[in-house]
């Protein structure tokens, strides 16, 4: 923005020193090209000139895909504009159209180009005066009965440059600031939808489509993660270790280490005692202390349906505590997707125990 304003100042100074009546081509070359590319930051590679469609040629089409069309007139072709002593940027288009054929024809011409080519933003300029408006609208209002942004001189362009950068520059148009201003009268971002809720936050129950999509996604993810051929790789690549889960995984790994070192390997040292409060004024239990405190007790993982208990255990088995599980004897019984299909739960569990073991020291 700062660089563009500096370039505009240089352009104004140069024109004041070499004041001539330029034709349309000279106006485009000496003034409008510099305003579009140097002052408003439009890259030259997406600035196209003399684009034909149905034997009609636009002077400038900006963007890929095109998002603005500029119509250039010769420098000496002054636009007659409504009296505006306060030099307000927003002016009624109907008032401009009432003043004469010169400006009216230019506005009608660029509006026709935009409507035929699917472009919203139109700008008419003679190098010194600028009229920008929405030539195609989606709010049910006639384009030529709304407001337009009007700049009466390059000096006003310089004074209002910060605002015009937000409206007409490459970055500003990509953020659709001019569309918001000419549609709502405000340049800022629209308020959040939550601001319109009387009681926020509040529970919003899912509709039938949302519930169905959730169930389908859960079925697909569940089938994917439980495929024997890719289960291990899936847990390694797709499991997200958030802060709380990472801490639980570390505690569980230390529990397994302490438990099996005490039960099976006499050569390994038994768990060492550590202070509960290693630092002053800190009362939290460390993971090591927690692991040693419950290393000989059952571990119960409690959580609501779908919060990730099974995924946590599988990730612990395949990644976080892989070595500990490798040297452990454990039995994994799926009471969710598999046991629920069995008529007799007791027989199902007995069949799991009696199933032939794999090369690993556990039963799946």
PDB file of C-alpha atoms in Angstrom, residues 99-342:
ATOM      1  CA  UNK A  99     -26.244  14.578 -15.866  1.00  0.00           C
ATOM      2  CA  UNK A 100     -25.481  13.717 -19.455  1.00  0.00           C
ATOM      3  CA  UNK A 101     -24.692  11.318 -22.242  1.00  0.00           C
ATOM      4  CA  UNK A 102     -20.931  11.389 -21.776  1.00  0.00           C
ATOM      5  CA  UNK A 103     -20.734   9.644 -18.422  1.00  0.00           C
ATOM      6  CA  UNK A 104     -24.024   7.795 -18.961  1.00  0.00           C
ATOM      7  CA  UNK A 105     -22.822   6.120 -22.143  1.00  0.00           C
ATOM      8  CA  UNK A 106     -19.583   5.037 -20.487  1.00  0.00           C
ATOM      9  CA  UNK A 107     -21.416   3.513 -17.511  1.00  0.00           C
ATOM     10  CA  UNK A 108     -23.941   1.747 -19.712  1.00  0.00           C
ATOM     11  CA  UNK A 109     -21.134   0.402 -21.905  1.00  0.00           C
ATOM     12  CA  UNK A 110     -19.096  -1.139 -19.088  1.00  0.00           C
ATOM     13  CA  UNK A 111     -22.257  -2.451 -17.387  1.00  0.00           C
ATOM     14  CA  UNK A 112     -23.125  -4.264 -20.603  1.00  0.00           C
ATOM     15  CA  UNK A 113     -19.621  -5.751 -20.807  1.00  0.00           C
ATOM     16  CA  UNK A 114     -19.784  -6.999 -17.224  1.00  0.00           C
ATOM     17  CA  UNK A 115     -23.265  -8.496 -17.437  1.00  0.00           C
ATOM     18  CA  UNK A 116     -22.387 -10.354 -20.656  1.00  0.00           C
ATOM     19  CA  UNK A 117     -19.084 -11.663 -19.257  1.00  0.00           C
ATOM     20  CA  UNK A 118     -20.186 -12.556 -15.738  1.00  0.00           C
ATOM     21  CA  UNK A 119     -18.176  -9.882 -13.903  1.00  0.00           C
ATOM     22  CA  UNK A 120     -19.427  -7.958 -10.867  1.00  0.00           C
ATOM     23  CA  UNK A 121     -17.016  -5.038 -10.537  1.00  0.00           C
ATOM     24  CA  UNK A 122     -16.937  -2.272 -13.154  1.00  0.00           C
ATOM     25  CA  UNK A 123     -14.760   0.862 -13.276  1.00  0.00           C
ATOM     26  CA  UNK A 124     -15.027   3.789 -15.700  1.00  0.00           C
ATOM     27  CA  UNK A 125     -12.138   6.277 -15.822  1.00  0.00           C
ATOM     28  CA  UNK A 126     -10.585   8.997 -17.922  1.00  0.00           C
ATOM     29  CA  UNK A 127      -7.329   8.790 -15.983  1.00  0.00           C
ATOM     30  CA  UNK A 128      -8.351  11.494 -13.497  1.00  0.00           C
ATOM     31  CA  UNK A 129     -11.920  10.629 -12.526  1.00  0.00           C
ATOM     32  CA  UNK A 130     -13.083   7.188 -11.460  1.00  0.00           C
ATOM     33  CA  UNK A 131     -16.526   5.624 -11.099  1.00  0.00           C
ATOM     34  CA  UNK A 132     -16.659   2.085  -9.664  1.00  0.00           C
ATOM     35  CA  UNK A 133     -19.879   0.137  -9.145  1.00  0.00           C
ATOM     36  CA  UNK A 134     -21.372  -3.362  -9.112  1.00  0.00           C
ATOM     37  CA  UNK A 135     -22.467  -4.005 -12.669  1.00  0.00           C
ATOM     38  CA  UNK A 136     -23.896  -7.413 -11.757  1.00  0.00           C
ATOM     39  CA  UNK A 137     -25.645  -7.944  -8.444  1.00  0.00           C
ATOM     40  CA  UNK A 138     -27.061 -10.932  -6.579  1.00  0.00           C
ATOM     41  CA  UNK A 139     -29.249  -9.150  -4.030  1.00  0.00           C
ATOM     42  CA  UNK A 140     -32.232  -8.455  -6.289  1.00  0.00           C
ATOM     43  CA  UNK A 141     -31.407  -4.740  -6.754  1.00  0.00           C
ATOM     44  CA  UNK A 142     -31.051  -3.154 -10.219  1.00  0.00           C
ATOM     45  CA  UNK A 143     -27.330  -2.336 -10.709  1.00  0.00           C
ATOM     46  CA  UNK A 144     -27.953   1.145 -12.126  1.00  0.00           C
ATOM     47  CA  UNK A 145     -30.248   2.164  -9.231  1.00  0.00           C
ATOM     48  CA  UNK A 146     -27.692   1.699  -6.468  1.00  0.00           C
ATOM     49  CA  UNK A 147     -24.582   3.549  -5.314  1.00  0.00           C
ATOM     50  CA  UNK A 148     -21.150   3.915  -6.877  1.00  0.00           C
ATOM     51  CA  UNK A 149     -17.712   4.909  -5.646  1.00  0.00           C
ATOM     52  CA  UNK A 150     -16.756   8.227  -7.239  1.00  0.00           C
ATOM     53  CA  UNK A 151     -13.309   9.873  -7.311  1.00  0.00           C
ATOM     54  CA  UNK A 152     -13.285  13.355  -8.833  1.00  0.00           C
ATOM     55  CA  UNK A 153      -9.526  13.805  -9.282  1.00  0.00           C
ATOM     56  CA  UNK A 154      -6.140  12.164  -8.826  1.00  0.00           C
ATOM     57  CA  UNK A 155      -5.554  14.409  -5.826  1.00  0.00           C
ATOM     58  CA  UNK A 156      -8.658  12.972  -4.156  1.00  0.00           C
ATOM     59  CA  UNK A 157      -7.433   9.515  -5.178  1.00  0.00           C
ATOM     60  CA  UNK A 158      -4.197  10.276  -3.305  1.00  0.00           C
ATOM     61  CA  UNK A 159      -6.025  11.611  -0.227  1.00  0.00           C
ATOM     62  CA  UNK A 160      -8.337   8.577  -0.100  1.00  0.00           C
ATOM     63  CA  UNK A 161      -5.681   6.104  -1.177  1.00  0.00           C
ATOM     64  CA  UNK A 162      -5.862   3.904   1.943  1.00  0.00           C
ATOM     65  CA  UNK A 163      -9.592   3.387   1.435  1.00  0.00           C
ATOM     66  CA  UNK A 164      -9.299   2.931  -2.326  1.00  0.00           C
ATOM     67  CA  UNK A 165      -6.536   0.370  -1.833  1.00  0.00           C
ATOM     68  CA  UNK A 166      -8.957  -1.686   0.261  1.00  0.00           C
ATOM     69  CA  UNK A 167     -11.600  -1.365  -2.455  1.00  0.00           C
ATOM     70  CA  UNK A 168      -9.843  -1.500  -5.842  1.00  0.00           C
ATOM     71  CA  UNK A 169      -6.410  -3.048  -5.312  1.00  0.00           C
ATOM     72  CA  UNK A 170      -5.617  -6.629  -6.223  1.00  0.00           C
ATOM     73  CA  UNK A 171      -5.657  -7.717  -2.566  1.00  0.00           C
ATOM     74  CA  UNK A 172      -8.721  -5.627  -1.718  1.00  0.00           C
ATOM     75  CA  UNK A 173     -10.869  -7.024  -4.526  1.00  0.00           C
ATOM     76  CA  UNK A 174      -9.796 -10.564  -3.660  1.00  0.00           C
ATOM     77  CA  UNK A 175     -11.171  -9.917  -0.164  1.00  0.00           C
ATOM     78  CA  UNK A 176     -14.402  -8.567  -1.765  1.00  0.00           C
ATOM     79  CA  UNK A 177     -14.306  -5.351   0.276  1.00  0.00           C
ATOM     80  CA  UNK A 178     -15.909  -3.291  -2.496  1.00  0.00           C
ATOM     81  CA  UNK A 179     -18.721  -5.827  -2.843  1.00  0.00           C
ATOM     82  CA  UNK A 180     -19.490  -5.606   0.886  1.00  0.00           C
ATOM     83  CA  UNK A 181     -19.410  -1.785   0.813  1.00  0.00           C
ATOM     84  CA  UNK A 182     -21.707  -1.433  -2.216  1.00  0.00           C
ATOM     85  CA  UNK A 183     -24.050  -4.180  -0.967  1.00  0.00           C
ATOM     86  CA  UNK A 184     -24.315  -3.361   2.742  1.00  0.00           C
ATOM     87  CA  UNK A 185     -22.691   0.069   3.118  1.00  0.00           C
ATOM     88  CA  UNK A 186     -19.991  -1.414   5.370  1.00  0.00           C
ATOM     89  CA  UNK A 187     -16.424  -2.351   4.508  1.00  0.00           C
ATOM     90  CA  UNK A 188     -15.775  -4.596   7.499  1.00  0.00           C
ATOM     91  CA  UNK A 189     -16.266  -8.328   7.639  1.00  0.00           C
ATOM     92  CA  UNK A 190     -19.838  -9.472   8.308  1.00  0.00           C
ATOM     93  CA  UNK A 191     -20.692 -10.351  11.886  1.00  0.00           C
ATOM     94  CA  UNK A 192     -20.528 -13.959  12.953  1.00  0.00           C
ATOM     95  CA  UNK A 193     -23.755 -15.925  12.699  1.00  0.00           C
ATOM     96  CA  UNK A 194     -23.414 -16.729  16.405  1.00  0.00           C
ATOM     97  CA  UNK A 195     -23.947 -13.032  17.171  1.00  0.00           C
ATOM     98  CA  UNK A 196     -27.529 -13.380  15.893  1.00  0.00           C
ATOM     99  CA  UNK A 197     -28.363 -16.170  18.356  1.00  0.00           C
ATOM    100  CA  UNK A 198     -30.183 -15.000  21.465  1.00  0.00           C
ATOM    101  CA  UNK A 199     -28.777 -17.791  23.609  1.00  0.00           C
ATOM    102  CA  UNK A 200     -25.242 -18.687  22.544  1.00  0.00           C
ATOM    103  CA  UNK A 201     -23.636 -21.105  22.944  1.00  0.00           C
ATOM    104  CA  UNK A 202     -26.409 -23.647  23.023  1.00  0.00           C
ATOM    105  CA  UNK A 203     -26.845 -27.261  21.990  1.00  0.00           C
ATOM    106  CA  UNK A 204     -27.990 -27.721  18.419  1.00  0.00           C
ATOM    107  CA  UNK A 205     -29.259 -31.205  17.662  1.00  0.00           C
ATOM    108  CA  UNK A 206     -28.237 -32.849  14.416  1.00  0.00           C
ATOM    109  CA  UNK A 207     -30.759 -33.200  11.644  1.00  0.00           C
ATOM    110  CA  UNK A 208     -31.347 -36.454   9.756  1.00  0.00           C
ATOM    111  CA  UNK A 209     -28.742 -35.724   7.073  1.00  0.00           C
ATOM    112  CA  UNK A 210     -26.024 -34.833   9.603  1.00  0.00           C
ATOM    113  CA  UNK A 211     -26.762 -37.919  11.683  1.00  0.00           C
ATOM    114  CA  UNK A 212     -26.668 -40.171   8.612  1.00  0.00           C
ATOM    115  CA  UNK A 213     -23.373 -38.696   7.399  1.00  0.00           C
ATOM    116  CA  UNK A 214     -21.870 -39.131  10.846  1.00  0.00           C
ATOM    117  CA  UNK A 215     -22.939 -42.772  10.993  1.00  0.00           C
ATOM    118  CA  UNK A 216     -21.601 -43.470   7.498  1.00  0.00           C
ATOM    119  CA  UNK A 217     -18.259 -41.817   8.303  1.00  0.00           C
ATOM    120  CA  UNK A 218     -17.964 -43.783  11.553  1.00  0.00           C
ATOM    121  CA  UNK A 219     -18.657 -47.040   9.730  1.00  0.00           C
ATOM    122  CA  UNK A 220     -16.093 -46.283   7.033  1.00  0.00           C
ATOM    123  CA  UNK A 221     -13.405 -45.210   9.494  1.00  0.00           C
ATOM    124  CA  UNK A 222     -14.122 -48.156  11.759  1.00  0.00           C
ATOM    125  CA  UNK A 223     -13.852 -50.646   8.891  1.00  0.00           C
ATOM    126  CA  UNK A 224     -10.665 -48.996   7.671  1.00  0.00           C
ATOM    127  CA  UNK A 225      -8.920 -48.946  11.019  1.00  0.00           C
ATOM    128  CA  UNK A 226      -9.886 -52.562  11.801  1.00  0.00           C
ATOM    129  CA  UNK A 227      -8.570 -54.055   8.575  1.00  0.00           C
ATOM    130  CA  UNK A 228      -5.862 -56.526   9.619  1.00  0.00           C
ATOM    131  CA  UNK A 229      -3.643 -55.649   6.680  1.00  0.00           C
ATOM    132  CA  UNK A 230      -3.451 -51.908   7.333  1.00  0.00           C
ATOM    133  CA  UNK A 231      -4.445 -51.515  10.991  1.00  0.00           C
ATOM    134  CA  UNK A 232      -0.898 -51.018  12.253  1.00  0.00           C
ATOM    135  CA  UNK A 233       0.038 -48.569   9.477  1.00  0.00           C
ATOM    136  CA  UNK A 234      -3.246 -46.701   9.950  1.00  0.00           C
ATOM    137  CA  UNK A 235      -2.550 -46.149  13.652  1.00  0.00           C
ATOM    138  CA  UNK A 236       1.010 -44.990  12.976  1.00  0.00           C
ATOM    139  CA  UNK A 237       0.098 -42.537  10.236  1.00  0.00           C
ATOM    140  CA  UNK A 238      -3.382 -41.304  11.139  1.00  0.00           C
ATOM    141  CA  UNK A 239      -3.591 -41.193  14.934  1.00  0.00           C
ATOM    142  CA  UNK A 240      -3.457 -37.652  16.353  1.00  0.00           C
ATOM    143  CA  UNK A 241      -1.612 -37.419  19.643  1.00  0.00           C
ATOM    144  CA  UNK A 242      -3.191 -34.473  21.416  1.00  0.00           C
ATOM    145  CA  UNK A 243      -1.846 -33.167  24.705  1.00  0.00           C
ATOM    146  CA  UNK A 244      -4.031 -35.220  27.043  1.00  0.00           C
ATOM    147  CA  UNK A 245      -3.719 -38.433  25.030  1.00  0.00           C
ATOM    148  CA  UNK A 246       0.055 -38.060  24.825  1.00  0.00           C
ATOM    149  CA  UNK A 247       0.234 -37.834  28.623  1.00  0.00           C
ATOM    150  CA  UNK A 248      -2.013 -40.880  29.051  1.00  0.00           C
ATOM    151  CA  UNK A 249       0.135 -42.822  26.584  1.00  0.00           C
ATOM    152  CA  UNK A 250       3.292 -41.979  28.535  1.00  0.00           C
ATOM    153  CA  UNK A 251       1.695 -43.052  31.811  1.00  0.00           C
ATOM    154  CA  UNK A 252       0.427 -46.298  30.282  1.00  0.00           C
ATOM    155  CA  UNK A 253       3.830 -47.079  28.796  1.00  0.00           C
ATOM    156  CA  UNK A 254       5.489 -46.591  32.180  1.00  0.00           C
ATOM    157  CA  UNK A 255       2.833 -48.771  33.826  1.00  0.00           C
ATOM    158  CA  UNK A 256       3.589 -51.604  31.397  1.00  0.00           C
ATOM    159  CA  UNK A 257       7.318 -51.208  31.950  1.00  0.00           C
ATOM    160  CA  UNK A 258       6.980 -51.346  35.731  1.00  0.00           C
ATOM    161  CA  UNK A 259       4.469 -54.204  35.782  1.00  0.00           C
ATOM    162  CA  UNK A 260       6.296 -56.601  33.491  1.00  0.00           C
ATOM    163  CA  UNK A 261       9.735 -55.848  34.840  1.00  0.00           C
ATOM    164  CA  UNK A 262       8.447 -56.883  38.264  1.00  0.00           C
ATOM    165  CA  UNK A 263       6.565 -59.993  37.093  1.00  0.00           C
ATOM    166  CA  UNK A 264       8.803 -61.671  34.520  1.00  0.00           C
ATOM    167  CA  UNK A 265      12.358 -60.414  34.595  1.00  0.00           C
ATOM    168  CA  UNK A 266      14.222 -60.756  37.866  1.00  0.00           C
ATOM    169  CA  UNK A 267      17.364 -59.164  36.437  1.00  0.00           C
ATOM    170  CA  UNK A 268      15.651 -55.873  35.735  1.00  0.00           C
ATOM    171  CA  UNK A 269      15.513 -53.446  38.648  1.00  0.00           C
ATOM    172  CA  UNK A 270      12.221 -52.990  40.410  1.00  0.00           C
ATOM    173  CA  UNK A 271      10.390 -49.666  40.144  1.00  0.00           C
ATOM    174  CA  UNK A 272      12.176 -46.879  41.946  1.00  0.00           C
ATOM    175  CA  UNK A 273      10.408 -44.543  44.276  1.00  0.00           C
ATOM    176  CA  UNK A 274      10.363 -40.905  43.342  1.00  0.00           C
ATOM    177  CA  UNK A 275       9.086 -37.852  45.209  1.00  0.00           C
ATOM    178  CA  UNK A 276       5.499 -36.926  44.482  1.00  0.00           C
ATOM    179  CA  UNK A 277       6.307 -33.229  44.585  1.00  0.00           C
ATOM    180  CA  UNK A 278       9.613 -32.867  42.713  1.00  0.00           C
ATOM    181  CA  UNK A 279       9.448 -29.082  42.638  1.00  0.00           C
ATOM    182  CA  UNK A 280       8.438 -26.611  45.249  1.00  0.00           C
ATOM    183  CA  UNK A 281       4.816 -25.452  45.191  1.00  0.00           C
ATOM    184  CA  UNK A 282       3.972 -28.074  42.579  1.00  0.00           C
ATOM    185  CA  UNK A 283       1.445 -30.691  43.672  1.00  0.00           C
ATOM    186  CA  UNK A 284       0.836 -32.564  40.422  1.00  0.00           C
ATOM    187  CA  UNK A 285       1.792 -36.225  40.269  1.00  0.00           C
ATOM    188  CA  UNK A 286       4.473 -37.003  37.714  1.00  0.00           C
ATOM    189  CA  UNK A 287       3.768 -39.744  35.132  1.00  0.00           C
ATOM    190  CA  UNK A 288       6.472 -41.920  36.696  1.00  0.00           C
ATOM    191  CA  UNK A 289       4.935 -41.710  40.162  1.00  0.00           C
ATOM    192  CA  UNK A 290       1.482 -42.492  38.800  1.00  0.00           C
ATOM    193  CA  UNK A 291       2.821 -45.469  36.865  1.00  0.00           C
ATOM    194  CA  UNK A 292       4.620 -46.928  39.855  1.00  0.00           C
ATOM    195  CA  UNK A 293       1.694 -46.268  42.178  1.00  0.00           C
ATOM    196  CA  UNK A 294      -0.710 -48.406  40.163  1.00  0.00           C
ATOM    197  CA  UNK A 295       1.684 -50.804  38.425  1.00  0.00           C
ATOM    198  CA  UNK A 296       0.176 -53.800  40.267  1.00  0.00           C
ATOM    199  CA  UNK A 297      -3.446 -52.729  40.012  1.00  0.00           C
ATOM    200  CA  UNK A 298      -6.026 -53.192  37.231  1.00  0.00           C
ATOM    201  CA  UNK A 299      -6.282 -50.342  34.747  1.00  0.00           C
ATOM    202  CA  UNK A 300      -9.714 -49.227  33.617  1.00  0.00           C
ATOM    203  CA  UNK A 301     -10.029 -46.836  30.670  1.00  0.00           C
ATOM    204  CA  UNK A 302     -13.331 -44.963  30.980  1.00  0.00           C
ATOM    205  CA  UNK A 303     -14.916 -42.691  28.412  1.00  0.00           C
ATOM    206  CA  UNK A 304     -18.068 -41.983  26.444  1.00  0.00           C
ATOM    207  CA  UNK A 305     -18.918 -43.771  23.200  1.00  0.00           C
ATOM    208  CA  UNK A 306     -16.778 -42.584  20.322  1.00  0.00           C
ATOM    209  CA  UNK A 307     -14.229 -40.548  22.291  1.00  0.00           C
ATOM    210  CA  UNK A 308     -11.328 -42.743  21.140  1.00  0.00           C
ATOM    211  CA  UNK A 309     -10.693 -45.379  23.823  1.00  0.00           C
ATOM    212  CA  UNK A 310     -10.105 -48.212  21.337  1.00  0.00           C
ATOM    213  CA  UNK A 311      -7.963 -46.051  19.074  1.00  0.00           C
ATOM    214  CA  UNK A 312      -5.905 -44.968  22.065  1.00  0.00           C
ATOM    215  CA  UNK A 313      -5.212 -48.583  23.082  1.00  0.00           C
ATOM    216  CA  UNK A 314      -4.366 -49.626  19.511  1.00  0.00           C
ATOM    217  CA  UNK A 315      -2.013 -46.703  19.060  1.00  0.00           C
ATOM    218  CA  UNK A 316      -0.404 -47.582  22.367  1.00  0.00           C
ATOM    219  CA  UNK A 317       0.073 -51.152  21.089  1.00  0.00           C
ATOM    220  CA  UNK A 318       1.440 -50.271  17.660  1.00  0.00           C
ATOM    221  CA  UNK A 319       3.418 -47.098  18.326  1.00  0.00           C
ATOM    222  CA  UNK A 320       3.823 -45.550  21.753  1.00  0.00           C
ATOM    223  CA  UNK A 321       4.408 -48.756  23.751  1.00  0.00           C
ATOM    224  CA  UNK A 322       5.311 -51.092  20.894  1.00  0.00           C
ATOM    225  CA  UNK A 323       8.278 -52.738  22.670  1.00  0.00           C
ATOM    226  CA  UNK A 324       6.314 -53.225  25.875  1.00  0.00           C
ATOM    227  CA  UNK A 325       3.459 -54.944  24.047  1.00  0.00           C
ATOM    228  CA  UNK A 326       5.957 -56.978  22.043  1.00  0.00           C
ATOM    229  CA  UNK A 327       7.243 -58.527  25.283  1.00  0.00           C
ATOM    230  CA  UNK A 328       3.832 -58.797  26.949  1.00  0.00           C
ATOM    231  CA  UNK A 329       1.118 -61.442  27.052  1.00  0.00           C
ATOM    232  CA  UNK A 330      -2.214 -59.851  26.390  1.00  0.00           C
ATOM    233  CA  UNK A 331      -5.632 -60.773  25.073  1.00  0.00           C
ATOM    234  CA  UNK A 332      -7.653 -58.396  22.923  1.00  0.00           C
ATOM    235  CA  UNK A 333     -11.393 -59.099  22.777  1.00  0.00           C
ATOM    236  CA  UNK A 334     -13.597 -56.928  20.584  1.00  0.00           C
ATOM    237  CA  UNK A 335     -16.913 -56.657  22.421  1.00  0.00           C
ATOM    238  CA  UNK A 336     -18.138 -53.877  20.158  1.00  0.00           C
ATOM    239  CA  UNK A 337     -18.347 -54.648  16.465  1.00  0.00           C
ATOM    240  CA  UNK A 338     -17.741 -58.425  16.686  1.00  0.00           C
ATOM    241  CA  UNK A 339     -19.227 -59.668  19.955  1.00  0.00           C
ATOM    242  CA  UNK A 340     -22.427 -57.719  19.308  1.00  0.00           C
ATOM    243  CA  UNK A 341     -23.111 -60.042  16.358  1.00  0.00           C
ATOM    244  CA  UNK A 342     -22.784 -63.182  18.473  1.00  0.00           C
TER     245      UNK A 342
END
